[in-house]
Short mmCIF file of C-alpha atoms in Angstrom, two decimals:
data_model
loop_
_atom_site.label_atom_id
_atom_site.label_comp_id
_atom_site.label_asym_id
_atom_site.label_seq_id
_atom_site.Cartn_x
_atom_site.Cartn_y
_atom_site.Cartn_z
CA MET A 1 40.89 -17.80 -91.78
CA LYS A 2 37.21 -16.98 -91.64
CA ASP A 3 36.57 -19.73 -89.13
CA ASN A 4 39.35 -18.36 -86.99
CA ASN A 5 37.71 -14.96 -86.92
CA LYS A 6 34.43 -16.47 -85.91
CA LYS A 7 36.08 -18.31 -83.05
CA LYS A 8 37.80 -15.15 -81.91
CA LEU A 9 34.52 -13.25 -82.05
CA LYS A 10 32.87 -15.84 -79.88
CA LEU A 11 35.68 -15.55 -77.40
CA LYS A 12 35.44 -11.79 -77.30
CA VAL A 13 31.68 -11.62 -76.78
CA SER A 14 30.37 -14.33 -74.54
CA ALA A 15 27.04 -16.05 -75.03
CA ILE A 16 23.96 -15.15 -72.98
CA LYS A 17 21.25 -17.39 -71.56
CA ASP A 18 18.23 -15.15 -72.07
CA GLY A 19 18.14 -11.73 -73.64
CA THR A 20 18.75 -9.86 -76.87
CA VAL A 21 21.70 -9.69 -79.22
CA ILE A 22 21.82 -6.62 -81.43
CA ASP A 23 24.19 -7.24 -84.32
CA HIS A 24 25.35 -5.25 -87.35
CA ILE A 25 25.54 -1.88 -85.62
CA PRO A 26 27.94 0.55 -87.35
CA THR A 27 30.84 0.82 -84.90
CA GLN A 28 30.80 4.62 -84.83
CA ASN A 29 27.19 4.55 -83.62
CA LEU A 30 27.57 1.93 -80.89
CA PHE A 31 27.40 4.35 -77.99
CA LYS A 32 24.52 6.25 -79.55
CA VAL A 33 22.58 2.99 -79.79
CA ILE A 34 23.39 2.26 -76.13
CA SER A 35 22.17 5.69 -75.15
CA ILE A 36 19.00 5.68 -77.32
CA LEU A 37 17.96 2.30 -75.92
CA GLY A 38 18.75 3.49 -72.40
CA LEU A 39 21.21 0.61 -71.85
CA ASP A 40 23.45 2.95 -69.89
CA LYS A 41 20.73 3.29 -67.27
CA ILE A 42 19.82 -0.33 -66.55
CA GLU A 43 21.41 -2.88 -64.28
CA ASN A 44 21.23 -5.92 -66.58
CA GLN A 45 24.43 -7.60 -67.66
CA ILE A 46 25.58 -6.09 -70.94
CA THR A 47 28.52 -7.04 -73.09
CA PHE A 48 29.42 -5.25 -76.26
CA GLY A 49 32.09 -5.42 -78.88
CA ALA A 50 33.23 -2.78 -81.30
CA ASN A 51 35.47 -2.70 -84.39
CA LEU A 52 34.54 -6.27 -85.26
CA GLU A 53 34.99 -7.35 -88.83
CA SER A 54 31.90 -7.30 -90.98
CA GLY A 55 31.50 -8.05 -94.66
CA LYS A 56 28.56 -5.67 -94.98
CA LEU A 57 29.66 -2.74 -92.85
CA GLY A 58 33.46 -3.06 -92.87
CA SER A 59 33.48 -2.61 -89.13
CA LYS A 60 30.58 -3.43 -86.89
CA ALA A 61 29.57 -3.48 -83.27
CA ILE A 62 27.45 -5.93 -81.35
CA ILE A 63 25.55 -5.65 -78.06
CA LYS A 64 24.33 -8.49 -75.88
CA VAL A 65 21.86 -7.66 -73.14
CA SER A 66 20.80 -10.28 -70.63
CA ASP A 67 17.15 -10.56 -69.60
CA ARG A 68 16.04 -7.64 -71.66
CA PHE A 69 13.60 -7.81 -74.59
CA PHE A 70 12.56 -4.88 -76.76
CA GLU A 71 9.22 -3.83 -78.15
CA ASP A 72 9.24 -2.98 -81.88
CA ASP A 73 8.67 0.74 -81.33
CA GLU A 74 11.54 0.78 -78.87
CA ILE A 75 13.97 -0.87 -81.25
CA ASN A 76 12.80 1.17 -84.24
CA LYS A 77 14.28 4.23 -82.58
CA ILE A 78 17.72 3.09 -83.70
CA ALA A 79 16.64 2.80 -87.35
CA LEU A 80 18.27 6.10 -88.29
CA ILE A 81 21.72 5.19 -87.00
CA ALA A 82 21.71 1.43 -87.37
CA PRO A 83 19.36 0.69 -90.25
CA HIS A 84 20.85 -2.77 -90.89
CA ALA A 85 20.81 -3.91 -87.27
CA LYS A 86 19.54 -7.42 -86.66
CA LEU A 87 18.17 -8.69 -83.40
CA ASN A 88 18.40 -12.20 -82.10
CA ILE A 89 16.11 -12.94 -79.20
CA ILE A 90 17.79 -15.58 -77.07
CA ARG A 91 15.97 -17.99 -74.80
CA ASP A 92 17.94 -20.66 -72.97
CA TYR A 93 21.04 -20.10 -75.16
CA GLU A 94 19.04 -20.64 -78.36
CA VAL A 95 17.93 -18.08 -80.94
CA ALA A 96 14.18 -18.03 -80.35
CA GLU A 97 13.34 -15.23 -82.79
CA LYS A 98 15.02 -12.87 -85.26
CA LYS A 99 13.99 -9.29 -85.87
CA VAL A 100 15.06 -6.48 -88.17
CA VAL A 101 14.81 -2.78 -87.52
CA GLY A 102 12.00 -0.85 -89.22
CA VAL A 103 11.88 2.87 -89.86
CA PRO A 104 9.18 4.38 -87.63
CA LYS A 105 6.53 6.84 -88.87
CA GLU A 106 7.53 9.45 -86.35
CA ILE A 107 10.79 10.29 -84.65
CA THR A 108 10.70 11.99 -81.28
CA GLY A 109 13.96 13.40 -79.95
CA ILE A 110 17.17 11.68 -81.16
CA VAL A 111 17.55 13.80 -84.32
CA LYS A 112 18.50 17.45 -84.69
CA CYS A 113 16.61 19.62 -87.16
CA PHE A 114 19.09 20.82 -89.76
CA ASN A 115 17.43 24.23 -90.15
CA PRO A 116 19.47 26.66 -88.02
CA LYS A 117 16.44 28.98 -87.80
CA CYS A 118 14.19 26.24 -86.38
CA ILE A 119 12.87 26.90 -82.88
CA THR A 120 14.08 23.44 -81.80
CA ASN A 121 17.66 24.67 -82.17
CA HIS A 122 17.05 27.61 -79.84
CA GLU A 123 14.79 26.29 -77.05
CA LYS A 124 15.22 23.42 -74.65
CA MET A 125 12.60 21.20 -76.24
CA THR A 126 12.09 17.82 -77.84
CA THR A 127 12.40 17.58 -81.63
CA ARG A 128 9.60 15.85 -83.52
CA PHE A 129 9.67 14.61 -87.11
CA ARG A 130 7.40 12.74 -89.46
CA VAL A 131 9.21 10.27 -91.72
CA VAL A 132 8.15 11.30 -95.24
CA ALA A 133 10.53 9.06 -97.23
CA THR A 134 12.75 6.10 -96.38
CA SER A 135 15.40 5.89 -99.06
CA PRO A 136 17.07 8.18 -98.47
CA ILE A 137 15.37 8.92 -95.18
CA ALA A 138 13.60 12.28 -95.19
CA LEU A 139 12.24 13.79 -92.00
CA ARG A 140 9.73 16.64 -91.88
CA CYS A 141 10.11 18.81 -88.80
CA LYS A 142 6.81 19.26 -86.95
CA TYR A 143 7.82 22.82 -86.05
CA CYS A 144 9.61 24.56 -88.92
CA GLU A 145 8.12 22.14 -91.51
CA LYS A 146 11.49 21.83 -93.30
CA HIS A 147 12.85 18.51 -94.51
CA THR A 148 16.04 17.03 -93.09
CA VAL A 149 17.28 14.46 -95.61
CA GLY A 150 19.95 11.74 -95.78
CA ASP A 151 23.37 13.04 -94.78
CA GLN A 152 21.83 16.12 -93.16
CA ILE A 153 20.50 13.86 -90.39
CA LYS A 154 22.54 14.47 -87.25
CA MET A 155 21.91 12.96 -83.86
CA LEU A 156 21.39 15.11 -80.79
CA MET B 1 -10.35 21.17 -77.58
CA LYS B 2 -8.80 24.54 -78.39
CA ARG B 3 -8.21 25.53 -81.99
CA ASP B 4 -5.06 27.29 -83.20
CA LEU B 5 -4.06 28.68 -86.59
CA ILE B 6 -0.41 27.93 -87.23
CA SER B 7 -0.15 26.72 -90.85
CA ILE B 8 -2.59 27.29 -93.68
CA THR B 9 -2.83 23.52 -94.17
CA ASP B 10 -4.19 23.13 -90.61
CA TYR B 11 -7.55 24.20 -92.05
CA SER B 12 -9.79 22.43 -94.52
CA LYS B 13 -11.44 23.91 -97.60
CA ASP B 14 -14.72 24.12 -95.66
CA GLU B 15 -13.05 26.13 -92.94
CA TYR B 16 -11.51 28.49 -95.50
CA LEU B 17 -15.00 29.09 -96.86
CA GLU B 18 -16.46 29.55 -93.38
CA ILE B 19 -13.84 32.22 -92.66
CA MET B 20 -14.54 33.89 -96.03
CA LYS B 21 -18.23 34.02 -95.14
CA LEU B 22 -17.52 35.55 -91.73
CA ALA B 23 -15.10 38.07 -93.28
CA ALA B 24 -17.85 39.25 -95.63
CA GLU B 25 -20.14 39.75 -92.60
CA PHE B 26 -17.47 41.78 -90.81
CA GLU B 27 -16.92 43.87 -93.90
CA LYS B 28 -20.60 44.87 -93.77
CA ASN B 29 -20.49 45.43 -90.05
CA PRO B 30 -16.92 45.72 -88.72
CA ASN B 31 -17.75 46.87 -85.18
CA GLN B 32 -19.16 44.00 -83.16
CA ASN B 33 -18.52 43.62 -79.46
CA LEU B 34 -17.88 39.90 -79.59
CA LEU B 35 -14.59 40.11 -77.68
CA GLU B 36 -16.00 42.27 -74.90
CA GLY B 37 -14.35 41.39 -71.59
CA LYS B 38 -11.62 39.39 -73.34
CA VAL B 39 -7.91 40.07 -73.30
CA VAL B 40 -5.82 39.33 -76.38
CA ALA B 41 -2.02 39.16 -76.19
CA SER B 42 -0.29 40.59 -79.22
CA LEU B 43 3.26 39.26 -79.05
CA PHE B 44 5.51 40.63 -81.76
CA PHE B 45 8.91 39.19 -80.89
CA GLU B 46 9.94 40.49 -84.30
CA PRO B 47 8.67 43.92 -85.32
CA SER B 48 6.02 44.06 -88.04
CA THR B 49 4.09 47.27 -88.13
CA ARG B 50 1.56 46.36 -90.81
CA THR B 51 0.56 42.96 -89.49
CA ARG B 52 0.46 44.17 -85.89
CA LEU B 53 -1.71 47.18 -86.71
CA SER B 54 -4.05 45.02 -88.74
CA PHE B 55 -4.49 42.51 -85.90
CA GLU B 56 -4.85 45.20 -83.27
CA THR B 57 -7.45 46.98 -85.39
CA ALA B 58 -9.36 43.71 -85.77
CA ILE B 59 -9.23 43.07 -82.00
CA SER B 60 -10.29 46.65 -81.25
CA ARG B 61 -13.23 46.47 -83.65
CA LEU B 62 -14.32 43.30 -81.88
CA GLY B 63 -14.22 45.16 -78.55
CA GLY B 64 -11.31 43.19 -77.09
CA ARG B 65 -8.48 44.56 -74.99
CA ILE B 66 -4.86 44.21 -76.04
CA ILE B 67 -1.77 43.49 -74.01
CA GLY B 68 1.51 42.85 -75.71
CA ILE B 69 4.98 43.26 -76.95
CA ALA B 70 5.58 45.59 -79.85
CA ASP B 71 9.25 46.28 -79.29
CA PRO B 72 11.18 43.05 -78.76
CA GLY B 73 14.25 44.97 -77.59
CA SER B 74 12.48 45.89 -74.37
CA SER B 75 10.80 42.53 -73.77
CA SER B 76 11.67 39.70 -71.44
CA THR B 77 13.14 37.80 -74.38
CA SER B 78 16.07 40.18 -74.47
CA LYS B 79 16.71 39.28 -70.82
CA GLY B 80 17.12 35.65 -71.85
CA GLU B 81 13.69 34.28 -70.94
CA THR B 82 12.76 31.24 -73.00
CA LEU B 83 9.80 31.33 -75.36
CA HIS B 84 8.30 28.55 -73.24
CA ASP B 85 8.29 30.71 -70.11
CA THR B 86 7.00 33.83 -71.86
CA ILE B 87 4.10 31.89 -73.36
CA LYS B 88 3.33 30.13 -70.06
CA MET B 89 3.09 33.49 -68.33
CA VAL B 90 1.13 35.31 -71.02
CA SER B 91 -1.34 32.45 -71.50
CA ASN B 92 -2.28 32.89 -67.84
CA TYR B 93 -3.27 36.47 -68.55
CA ALA B 94 -4.86 36.36 -71.98
CA ASP B 95 -7.73 34.54 -73.71
CA LEU B 96 -5.95 34.45 -77.09
CA ILE B 97 -2.37 34.88 -78.28
CA VAL B 98 -1.39 36.43 -81.60
CA MET B 99 2.31 36.08 -82.19
CA ARG B 100 5.08 36.80 -84.65
CA HIS B 101 8.55 35.38 -84.18
CA SER B 102 11.70 35.30 -86.29
CA LEU B 103 12.32 31.60 -85.60
CA GLU B 104 10.55 28.98 -87.70
CA GLY B 105 8.23 26.70 -85.75
CA ALA B 106 7.98 29.14 -82.82
CA ALA B 107 4.21 29.45 -83.19
CA ARG B 108 3.65 25.68 -83.34
CA TYR B 109 5.68 25.31 -80.17
CA ALA B 110 3.83 28.16 -78.46
CA ALA B 111 0.53 26.46 -79.32
CA GLU B 112 1.75 23.32 -77.57
CA VAL B 113 2.75 25.24 -74.47
CA SER B 114 -0.31 27.49 -74.31
CA PRO B 115 -3.73 26.39 -73.02
CA VAL B 116 -5.33 29.31 -74.92
CA PRO B 117 -5.52 29.48 -78.72
CA VAL B 118 -2.52 30.78 -80.69
CA ILE B 119 -2.68 32.55 -84.05
CA ASN B 120 0.55 32.59 -86.03
CA ALA B 121 1.23 36.08 -87.39
CA GLY B 122 4.41 34.88 -89.13
CA ASP B 123 7.21 32.56 -88.02
CA GLY B 124 10.39 33.37 -89.93
CA ALA B 125 10.27 32.16 -93.51
CA ASN B 126 7.81 29.41 -92.61
CA GLN B 127 4.13 30.38 -92.38
CA HIS B 128 1.87 33.41 -92.31
CA PRO B 129 -1.59 31.88 -92.60
CA THR B 130 -3.69 34.98 -91.91
CA GLN B 131 -2.02 36.64 -94.91
CA THR B 132 -3.08 33.70 -97.06
CA LEU B 133 -6.67 33.89 -95.84
CA LEU B 134 -6.87 37.61 -96.55
CA ASP B 135 -5.37 36.98 -100.01
CA MET B 136 -8.08 34.38 -100.61
CA TYR B 137 -10.76 36.73 -99.37
CA SER B 138 -9.47 39.39 -101.78
CA ILE B 139 -9.60 36.90 -104.67
CA LEU B 140 -13.08 35.70 -103.74
CA LYS B 141 -14.38 39.24 -103.38
CA THR B 142 -13.00 40.49 -106.69
CA GLN B 143 -13.50 37.35 -108.80
CA GLY B 144 -16.74 36.08 -107.26
CA SER B 145 -15.25 32.60 -106.80
CA LEU B 146 -12.12 30.74 -105.78
CA ASP B 147 -12.58 28.24 -108.62
CA ASN B 148 -11.09 28.59 -112.13
CA ILE B 149 -8.64 31.34 -111.19
CA ASN B 150 -5.54 31.99 -113.29
CA ILE B 151 -2.94 33.34 -110.86
CA PHE B 152 0.36 34.91 -111.89
CA MET B 153 2.94 34.94 -109.13
CA VAL B 154 5.81 37.33 -109.74
CA GLY B 155 9.20 38.03 -108.16
CA ASP B 156 10.75 36.04 -105.34
CA LEU B 157 9.01 32.70 -105.59
CA LYS B 158 11.80 30.83 -103.83
CA TYR B 159 11.72 32.43 -100.40
CA GLY B 160 8.29 34.06 -100.52
CA ARG B 161 6.21 32.27 -97.89
CA THR B 162 3.07 34.13 -98.99
CA VAL B 163 3.17 32.65 -102.49
CA HIS B 164 3.85 29.15 -101.16
CA SER B 165 0.91 29.23 -98.76
CA LEU B 166 -1.40 30.77 -101.35
CA LEU B 167 -0.43 28.05 -103.81
CA MET B 168 -1.27 25.34 -101.27
CA ALA B 169 -4.59 26.91 -100.34
CA MET B 170 -5.77 27.67 -103.89
CA SER B 171 -4.93 24.10 -104.92
CA GLU B 172 -7.91 23.01 -102.81
CA PHE B 173 -10.25 24.73 -105.26
CA GLU B 174 -11.44 23.74 -108.73
CA ASN B 175 -9.22 24.12 -111.74
CA PRO B 176 -6.64 26.75 -110.75
CA ILE B 177 -3.87 27.71 -113.20
CA PHE B 178 -0.56 29.01 -111.91
CA ASN B 179 1.94 31.09 -113.87
CA PHE B 180 5.27 31.76 -112.23
CA ILE B 181 7.40 34.70 -113.32
CA ALA B 182 10.78 34.75 -111.56
CA PRO B 183 14.52 35.05 -112.15
CA PRO B 184 16.42 31.74 -112.31
CA GLU B 185 17.78 32.23 -108.78
CA LEU B 186 14.32 32.71 -107.29
CA GLN B 187 12.22 30.05 -109.03
CA MET B 188 9.35 28.27 -107.33
CA PRO B 189 10.95 25.41 -105.32
CA ALA B 190 10.76 21.90 -106.77
CA GLU B 191 8.66 20.56 -103.88
CA TYR B 192 5.77 22.91 -104.76
CA LYS B 193 5.97 22.07 -108.45
CA MET B 194 5.93 18.40 -107.53
CA PHE B 195 2.88 19.02 -105.34
CA LEU B 196 1.06 20.64 -108.29
CA ARG B 197 2.05 17.83 -110.66
CA GLU B 198 0.76 15.22 -108.24
CA LYS B 199 -2.55 17.05 -107.99
CA GLY B 200 -2.72 17.41 -111.79
CA ILE B 201 -2.79 21.21 -111.57
CA ARG B 202 -1.48 23.18 -114.54
CA PHE B 203 1.42 25.58 -114.08
CA PHE B 204 3.76 27.47 -116.38
CA GLU B 205 7.12 29.10 -115.72
CA HIS B 206 8.36 32.30 -117.30
CA ARG B 207 11.54 34.34 -116.98
CA GLU B 208 9.93 37.70 -117.59
CA PHE B 209 6.69 39.61 -118.07
CA THR B 210 5.22 39.12 -121.52
CA ASP B 211 1.85 39.50 -123.21
CA ILE B 212 0.92 36.30 -121.42
CA ILE B 213 -0.35 38.41 -118.50
CA SER B 214 -3.39 39.19 -120.68
CA GLU B 215 -4.72 35.84 -119.41
CA ALA B 216 -4.36 36.67 -115.73
CA ASP B 217 -7.23 36.97 -113.27
CA ILE B 218 -4.83 37.76 -110.43
CA ILE B 219 -1.26 39.07 -110.52
CA TYR B 220 0.40 38.47 -107.17
CA MET B 221 3.50 40.63 -106.90
CA THR B 222 6.32 40.09 -104.41
CA ARG B 223 9.51 41.92 -103.62
CA VAL B 224 12.81 40.80 -105.20
CA GLN B 225 15.30 41.45 -102.41
CA LYS B 226 18.94 42.17 -103.10
CA GLU B 227 20.13 40.05 -100.15
CA ARG B 228 18.65 36.91 -101.77
CA PHE B 229 21.28 36.94 -104.51
CA SER B 230 24.67 35.34 -104.00
CA ASP B 231 25.99 37.32 -106.95
CA PRO B 232 25.24 41.09 -106.85
CA ILE B 233 25.69 41.30 -110.63
CA GLU B 234 22.77 38.95 -111.12
CA TYR B 235 20.61 41.18 -108.97
CA GLU B 236 21.57 44.21 -111.04
CA GLN B 237 20.59 42.29 -114.17
CA VAL B 238 17.15 41.30 -112.97
CA LYS B 239 16.15 44.08 -110.60
CA ASN B 240 14.21 45.99 -113.22
CA VAL B 241 12.77 42.97 -115.00
CA TYR B 242 10.09 42.30 -112.39
CA ILE B 243 8.61 45.75 -112.14
CA LEU B 244 4.97 46.14 -113.07
CA ARG B 245 4.09 49.36 -114.89
CA ASN B 246 0.73 50.77 -115.82
CA GLU B 247 1.32 50.54 -119.60
CA MET B 248 1.78 46.77 -119.26
CA LEU B 249 -1.81 46.43 -118.10
CA ALA B 250 -3.37 47.79 -121.31
CA LYS B 251 -4.44 44.43 -122.76
CA THR B 252 -5.23 42.64 -119.51
CA LYS B 253 -8.63 41.21 -118.56
CA PRO B 254 -11.21 43.59 -117.10
CA ASN B 255 -11.56 41.44 -113.96
CA LEU B 256 -7.79 41.42 -113.32
CA LYS B 257 -6.69 42.52 -109.86
CA ILE B 258 -3.12 43.14 -108.70
CA LEU B 259 -2.28 41.92 -105.24
CA HIS B 260 0.82 42.47 -103.11
CA PRO B 261 1.39 41.48 -99.47
CA LEU B 262 3.13 44.85 -98.89
CA PRO B 263 5.44 46.56 -98.15
CA ARG B 264 6.12 47.46 -101.74
CA VAL B 265 9.47 48.95 -102.67
CA ASN B 266 9.67 49.53 -106.42
CA GLU B 267 8.22 46.33 -107.92
CA ILE B 268 4.90 48.01 -108.64
CA HIS B 269 5.43 51.39 -110.25
CA THR B 270 3.40 54.10 -108.54
CA ASP B 271 1.69 54.83 -111.88
CA VAL B 272 -0.22 51.55 -111.37
CA ASP B 273 -1.82 52.87 -108.16
CA LYS B 274 -4.46 54.91 -109.98
CA ASN B 275 -5.44 51.96 -112.20
CA GLU B 276 -8.64 50.35 -110.92
CA LYS B 277 -6.93 46.97 -111.25
CA ALA B 278 -4.56 47.92 -108.42
CA TYR B 279 -5.98 46.25 -105.37
CA TYR B 280 -3.17 46.05 -102.80
CA PHE B 281 -4.37 48.75 -100.44
CA THR B 282 -7.90 47.35 -100.37
CA GLN B 283 -6.32 43.93 -99.90
CA ALA B 284 -4.65 45.26 -96.73
CA LEU B 285 -8.01 46.53 -95.48
CA ASN B 286 -9.53 43.12 -96.22
CA GLY B 287 -6.93 41.85 -93.75
CA VAL B 288 -8.77 43.48 -90.87
CA TYR B 289 -12.10 41.80 -91.77
CA THR B 290 -10.39 38.47 -92.37
CA ARG B 291 -8.59 38.66 -89.01
CA GLU B 292 -11.86 39.52 -87.27
CA ALA B 293 -13.29 36.41 -88.94
CA ILE B 294 -10.36 34.21 -87.91
CA ILE B 295 -10.49 35.38 -84.28
CA SER B 296 -14.26 34.82 -84.12
CA HIS B 297 -13.89 31.37 -85.66
CA ILE B 298 -11.11 30.31 -83.28
CA MET B 299 -12.83 31.72 -80.19
CA ASN B 300 -16.21 30.26 -81.19
CA LEU B 301 -17.78 33.68 -81.05
CA LYS B 302 -19.91 33.17 -84.16
#
């Protein structure tokens, strides 16, 4: 049964020659990951799958991007919405390197400050947070200085 | 690089002391034409008579000229202009911006937008650093030191930004002791207590005034506001518990001073006013000297 699923998965998401595979993305955050990484604005070949079975997440999504490789600080931007994401860097159909996502020290944009009286919720401006704790994640707003913690974290 | 004053923690202990030193100089000689030829914008997007008058007095005594907004209803903000655009425009006109805003973080954002220095005169419930510096100046002046001070903070310790900032600032000095007197709904937030624990600073919590105030060097009173209570009955139960009366001061230390950021409603009975330990009106006057000191420090005038 398990082998069958694996075969099906392979059929659904074709292999790439060179590029990056981002696996173990929570399905509900797939499009946010695409947007945060700017994959909706590039011309590379991209295949993605959603609602795939995953032991860890229940349901997961996967993205395969041809000829695109990410710097650590680029990929760390998705830490808040896909903390368990794993990256396989593919060269000539082989996994050349594996990477995991790390929580960055600072978060610029992406997240909304949960304080309704924060200036960032009233002006057209970029939010900025310092990560003050990682489990659960706690973000200190640079502007109102309040902490946005765990479930309070909402994406913009 | 320009210098702003947005949060009390933007400044180091040395800078606090530098500002205290300058404030003492301005107290001796308040009228100094250091801001001659300069224009200071006083932007009160949220009305605050006391703070605005104090700043404008400080600017006037330094010989500066003031442009500004005192009535937000008539300002460009009410026409829908963004804070960004208002600050961009005003920073073209003025050499310094003093601002108060009801939104938290507004001053930090203004400082990013503005090429001229910004002084935060209060941003919502977040910060009011010039109040903290004038509180410190009042403590230094009356106690002779900022070390070894036993401070009692009374009233609304949950939402009171002045007590939070004062706690942070005084923790930079040697051996402070904090005593918190507040109703259960308005206790000092856990994050500040954790901060004190991590620094190894002693603090004690009380539900009401007792003889313990005989140990106080400073009693810092704040207003317990009805709108802070989810249950009006609880407010009725506590509203008279946190009122300081003259008879309660009988056994207190001779060096004790009573501070209050003002406005007072009823939390300090008027019979305390004639007691020489009442210091809140002088504290307000100290605000002018401290603000002269802060402006001079930021503008590199001294």
